[in-house]
Amino acid sequence: MKKVKHLPFIIGILSCLILASCSSGKNGSNNVEGKTAGEITIWGWDVAADTLELATEKFNERYPDIKVKVENFNSDDVYEKLTVGLAARGSGLPDVLLMEDERIPSYTNQFPKGFVNLSKLGYDKYEERFSPSKVKSVKNDKGEFIAAPWDVGPAGVFYRVDYFEEAGVDPDSIKTWEDYIEAGKKIKKITGTKLLPIDISKYDGVFHMMLQQQGVSYFNEKGEAAITSDEAIRAMSVIRDLYKNDLVANIDGWDGIVTATVNGKVASVPYGVWYTGTIKDQAPDQKGKWDVFYLPKFKEGGTRYANVGGSSLLIPSSTNNKEAAYSFVEFFTTDVETQMLGFKKYGLFPSLLKTYDDPFFNEESDYFNNSKIFQMFAESVPEVPPITITKDFARASRTVSNAQAAVLLEGESVERELDQAEEKLENEIK
Amino acid sequence: MARLDKVESGKHFKKRVLVGRLSKTNGKLVTPKTAPFIFIAPAVLLLFAFTLYPVISSFLLSFQTLVEGERVFSGLDNYTRLFHDPLFYQSLINTFQLLIVQVPIMLFIALTIAVTLHSPIVKMNSFFRISFFMPAITALVAASIIFMILLDENYGLVNYVLSLIRVEKIPWFSDPLWAKVAIIIVMTWRWTGYNMIIFLAGLQNIPHELYEAASIDGAGKISKFFHITIPQLKPIFIFTVVLSTIGTLQLFDEPFILTEGGPNNATMTITLYLYLNGFKYFDFGYASAIAYVLVLIIGMISWFQLKLVGDRD
Amino acid sequence: MRNQYSLLNKIVIYSFLLIGVIISIGPFYWMFIGATHPSGEIFNIPPQLLPGDYLVENFISLQESLGMLKIIWNSLFIALTFTVLSTLISAAAGYAFAKFQFKGRDKIFFMLLLTIMIPYQVTLIPLFELMVSLEWLNTYSAVILPNLAFPFGIYLMRQNMKSIPDSLIEAARIDGAGEFRIFFTIVLATMRPALAAVAIFLFMFQWNNFIWPLVILNSSEMFTLPVALSSLIGMARVDYGQLMLGATLSTLPIMIFFLILQKQFISGILGGSVKE
């Protein structure tokens, strides 16, 4: 009889385990009845996830039988989960997924069967509705749509109106990077403020903007490393000159950039349009003190336009409800009203060109010195040069950041460091 | 002592068998002979299910490479590549530099605090204990943001305070040397209290009689410290050394969050390099190869540390 | 005794400890202050030193954006279930390793210790595949089960169990007590401090566990605190007030757990290994 006494213990453990597994949520969409019904799950982050959530209402007016569920993660966490899921042969993934454009090539290259080819579902007919640079970033090397374009980050230089005025610098007079450096020297002398923040050893965002405005990237069209191009040397030399003149605030990470901005430690920040939201959120008291101008040019050529960031929607092949997922992606990326929703509420700048006709773009922003900043950004979108991004973007960016640190902090020569960086990169990706 | 232990338990073993036979005649399933297997069963079964399979699978993965999303057998490729990878060597060197500098500093501070708290002079023991232990229980998310902001070169509180005593701005995260120092500071902040508590436990376990006997013999405080406290703490000390060594060789959180391995790979650690290869560059096979070379290194060092002090367990 | 220490001695010792305390808990204080202010103010220089009046607002927005109460409940449920089960499993295994002779004992124990050396990053994907094939994605069991046999916990228990006198167990056997009864009424009862110590380690581990729950949990109703907190750190906008409040809340339970158990924790942490 003694045996019975121990039974509760064993049963206890077992039932705990079973209970735990029962009290769990269901995963995903199981009922595929008809073409456009069922439940789909979307992974996104931050305000983009909020926008997707907002959009479900109008989406359901058109597709009442598709239930949409949006899960909000940190963007790094989405990639982590996605990587694990894809590596486990497409398990546990959502039906629709948000991804930054620069990551698309690495995922589609490594997991070619991982995502639904949108061209095959008819997305090609929307090609004309987006800017060429955005279209290029969401297609694979065969020219097929792998992702549906959503937001873009046209670049500009955000600047402090009061500092510029105090130093007597006219922002309209800044045409080239040389002008920018001269203006910076003046501002530094009179206000004591540095010109711009750069996370020297970890982030080469400014460098990449400079490449893109000249129409190139880390790679040539064949996808080979090309960071010793004239364009690259020019770009890194400007950054070196900025640093040599003590105009660069070497900050740490995203929080560092925000800190520098909020505390007025820098007179300008070259960044993507979405930075407007950040400035407004974190420094509400600096209303009227900020404005924007286009990136300065290189006197050797190129444009004043570039793009920082931007994201798109993908459908993992493991979805049980491809039709419903595509319906959502198609609706979401091509519906003007929906795109304006995300822009007005959260500052996610649409790549759908038709949205730019909306009167909202013509409005003056009182926070930004009553300028029509959004119109300005909108006008630049179709002009942004398309560039080649490859699967090795992350490695390239890392390698260049290291070179940037060596040039700026250790005073090495630009040519030598970029040479070495290219060699390193070639070794890593071959 | 250990050997004596074994002899002793051997004696008991015989007795147990005797008792076991007795109970068997009563028709019991759980006898002193079968009991240990029942007691370790849950642990072993769970271990088999959730550790053994992933370990074997990832070990096999280290002989494979990903081609077009499919895993293909590639022999020892990943391992030969590893031995020619300068970045791997650098991560190895970095990790060992951190190990050699950080672990002694941390254990020294931890021991000092533990001895201080143990002395009868200090009141409010629980307040101090919980205070020193706090960093070990912080959510990593919080700790990372705190230190990013504290150690910011231009606007961080630390440089601000240093500027008050006329120390020049320290480039915490952008200078290769200072970045290592920053990692060491954060690691020490996080784990000193943890080790301190372990030392404190060890100190409280030293029998009072030893000290009393020494007092009768006329030993002074310092002599007692070196002749009783230190030798008595030895097993605990080894324990913390082995644990901290394993922890540091697997160091990931701090460089991942604070420096991402930079500047110029100065804070790239082995596990961070492993992670980058697996999760950023999707080279899971290579990442696995790194992992198992690391396991080998940890195994060898732990074995060596234990041998060095005489194998106890 | 007391007269041995001069006032100067005391001042030196206390200032040493006080500096240590400031370094240790300063960041927490700052975190707490951040939780009581609106977002941007965390960056102010010089920093805010006094609590603000924004705590309630931050909590309300945190509840709205994450469903904080549910998240705390999830975390508590997972961590407590894990701690209770894993402590029992560790105690049982530690008991077997310390107090019995059986075939393969040392080999199994050695294997157990080996698993400590394997970095978790490498087993993440196979473990995930395993959970997929068990259809355990997005379940609490998937979070709780893989680490239940916690090598460090078993090791600590084994070291402690060694201090139980064999005569105690023998006496009970001779009195006719069954093996389970001996374990539950005698062994566990004498091992309370060790159980407390192991429980704290296990609770700390599971409460702060991040990557595994992140990978395995898919819907926000299931999230644990670290996973939910991480979603607050976006790229374009971070509400630092909410974040700091979330971080503050996430340290409170362990603090309380530690405060309650600290006496036993310290005496139980390594009781066994010293006595060797």
PDB file of N, CA, C and O in Angstrom, chain B residues 206-227:
ATOM      1  N   ILE B 206      32.751  28.471   8.617  1.00  0.00           N
ATOM      2  CA  ILE B 206      33.976  28.095   9.327  1.00  0.00           C
ATOM      3  C   ILE B 206      33.645  27.952  10.811  1.00  0.00           C
ATOM      4  O   ILE B 206      33.110  28.886  11.409  1.00  0.00           O
ATOM      5  N   PRO B 207      33.945  26.800  11.409  1.00  0.00           N
ATOM      6  CA  PRO B 207      33.559  26.573  12.812  1.00  0.00           C
ATOM      7  C   PRO B 207      34.243  27.568  13.748  1.00  0.00           C
ATOM      8  O   PRO B 207      35.434  27.853  13.598  1.00  0.00           O
ATOM      9  N   HIS B 208      33.463  28.095  14.680  1.00  0.00           N
ATOM     10  CA  HIS B 208      34.006  29.060  15.631  1.00  0.00           C
ATOM     11  C   HIS B 208      35.126  28.471  16.474  1.00  0.00           C
ATOM     12  O   HIS B 208      36.044  29.159  16.882  1.00  0.00           O
ATOM     13  N   GLU B 209      35.005  27.154  16.722  1.00  0.00           N
ATOM     14  CA  GLU B 209      35.977  26.492  17.608  1.00  0.00           C
ATOM     15  C   GLU B 209      37.396  26.709  17.101  1.00  0.00           C
ATOM     16  O   GLU B 209      38.325  26.874  17.880  1.00  0.00           O
ATOM     17  N   LEU B 210      37.546  26.723  15.783  1.00  0.00           N
ATOM     18  CA  LEU B 210      38.879  26.889  15.215  1.00  0.00           C
ATOM     19  C   LEU B 210      39.501  28.201  15.682  1.00  0.00           C
ATOM     20  O   LEU B 210      40.642  28.255  16.097  1.00  0.00           O
ATOM     21  N   TYR B 211      38.676  29.253  15.603  1.00  0.00           N
ATOM     22  CA  TYR B 211      39.183  30.569  16.011  1.00  0.00           C
ATOM     23  C   TYR B 211      39.462  30.583  17.509  1.00  0.00           C
ATOM     24  O   TYR B 211      40.442  31.140  17.971  1.00  0.00           O
ATOM     25  N   GLU B 212      38.534  29.981  18.251  1.00  0.00           N
ATOM     26  CA  GLU B 212      38.690  29.987  19.698  1.00  0.00           C
ATOM     27  C   GLU B 212      39.960  29.270  20.098  1.00  0.00           C
ATOM     28  O   GLU B 212      40.742  29.758  20.919  1.00  0.00           O
ATOM     29  N   ALA B 213      40.181  28.124  19.467  1.00  0.00           N
ATOM     30  CA  ALA B 213      41.386  27.357  19.765  1.00  0.00           C
ATOM     31  C   ALA B 213      42.630  28.179  19.452  1.00  0.00           C
ATOM     32  O   ALA B 213      43.584  28.218  20.233  1.00  0.00           O
ATOM     33  N   ALA B 214      42.579  28.883  18.325  1.00  0.00           N
ATOM     34  CA  ALA B 214      43.727  29.704  17.936  1.00  0.00           C
ATOM     35  C   ALA B 214      43.945  30.827  18.934  1.00  0.00           C
ATOM     36  O   ALA B 214      45.075  31.171  19.270  1.00  0.00           O
ATOM     37  N   SER B 215      42.832  31.417  19.412  1.00  0.00           N
ATOM     38  CA  SER B 215      42.941  32.492  20.386  1.00  0.00           C
ATOM     39  C   SER B 215      43.655  31.997  21.633  1.00  0.00           C
ATOM     40  O   SER B 215      44.502  32.690  22.205  1.00  0.00           O
ATOM     41  N   ILE B 216      43.272  30.800  22.044  1.00  0.00           N
ATOM     42  CA  ILE B 216      43.907  30.233  23.239  1.00  0.00           C
ATOM     43  C   ILE B 216      45.406  30.079  22.999  1.00  0.00           C
ATOM     44  O   ILE B 216      46.230  30.363  23.856  1.00  0.00           O
ATOM     45  N   ASP B 217      45.745  29.707  21.775  1.00  0.00           N
ATOM     46  CA  ASP B 217      47.167  29.566  21.430  1.00  0.00           C
ATOM     47  C   ASP B 217      47.846  30.910  21.276  1.00  0.00           C
ATOM     48  O   ASP B 217      49.031  30.977  20.947  1.00  0.00           O
ATOM     49  N   GLY B 218      47.061  31.977  21.396  1.00  0.00           N
ATOM     50  CA  GLY B 218      47.649  33.304  21.350  1.00  0.00           C
ATOM     51  C   GLY B 218      47.836  33.872  19.965  1.00  0.00           C
ATOM     52  O   GLY B 218      48.653  34.769  19.757  1.00  0.00           O
ATOM     53  N   ALA B 219      47.057  33.385  18.984  1.00  0.00           N
ATOM     54  CA  ALA B 219      47.206  33.892  17.618  1.00  0.00           C
ATOM     55  C   ALA B 219      46.520  35.241  17.488  1.00  0.00           C
ATOM     56  O   ALA B 219      45.462  35.471  18.072  1.00  0.00           O
ATOM     57  N   GLY B 220      47.114  36.147  16.716  1.00  0.00           N
ATOM     58  CA  GLY B 220      46.524  37.458  16.483  1.00  0.00           C
ATOM     59  C   GLY B 220      45.491  37.377  15.360  1.00  0.00           C
ATOM     60  O   GLY B 220      45.314  36.343  14.735  1.00  0.00           O
ATOM     61  N   LYS B 221      44.824  38.521  15.133  1.00  0.00           N
ATOM     62  CA  LYS B 221      43.774  38.548  14.111  1.00  0.00           C
ATOM     63  C   LYS B 221      44.328  38.205  12.719  1.00  0.00           C
ATOM     64  O   LYS B 221      43.743  37.454  11.966  1.00  0.00           O
ATOM     65  N   ILE B 222      45.481  38.829  12.433  1.00  0.00           N
ATOM     66  CA  ILE B 222      46.049  38.641  11.092  1.00  0.00           C
ATOM     67  C   ILE B 222      46.495  37.193  10.898  1.00  0.00           C
ATOM     68  O   ILE B 222      46.222  36.574   9.873  1.00  0.00           O
ATOM     69  N   SER B 223      47.117  36.678  11.909  1.00  0.00           N
ATOM     70  CA  SER B 223      47.568  35.294  11.823  1.00  0.00           C
ATOM     71  C   SER B 223      46.377  34.353  11.679  1.00  0.00           C
ATOM     72  O   SER B 223      46.415  33.390  10.924  1.00  0.00           O
ATOM     73  N   LYS B 224      45.279  34.651  12.383  1.00  0.00           N
ATOM     74  CA  LYS B 224      44.083  33.825  12.253  1.00  0.00           C
ATOM     75  C   LYS B 224      43.540  33.884  10.826  1.00  0.00           C
ATOM     76  O   LYS B 224      43.110  32.884  10.270  1.00  0.00           O
ATOM     77  N   PHE B 225      43.574  35.101  10.276  1.00  0.00           N
ATOM     78  CA  PHE B 225      43.052  35.261   8.921  1.00  0.00           C
ATOM     79  C   PHE B 225      43.818  34.365   7.946  1.00  0.00           C
ATOM     80  O   PHE B 225      43.236  33.666   7.125  1.00  0.00           O
ATOM     81  N   PHE B 226      45.166  34.388   8.081  1.00  0.00           N
ATOM     82  CA  PHE B 226      45.960  33.631   7.103  1.00  0.00           C
ATOM     83  C   PHE B 226      46.008  32.139   7.410  1.00  0.00           C
ATOM     84  O   PHE B 226      46.158  31.327   6.509  1.00  0.00           O
ATOM     85  N   HIS B 227      45.882  31.790   8.699  1.00  0.00           N
ATOM     86  CA  HIS B 227      46.025  30.379   9.039  1.00  0.00           C
ATOM     87  C   HIS B 227      44.711  29.632   9.177  1.00  0.00           C
ATOM     88  O   HIS B 227      44.681  28.416   9.102  1.00  0.00           O
TER      89      HIS B 227
END
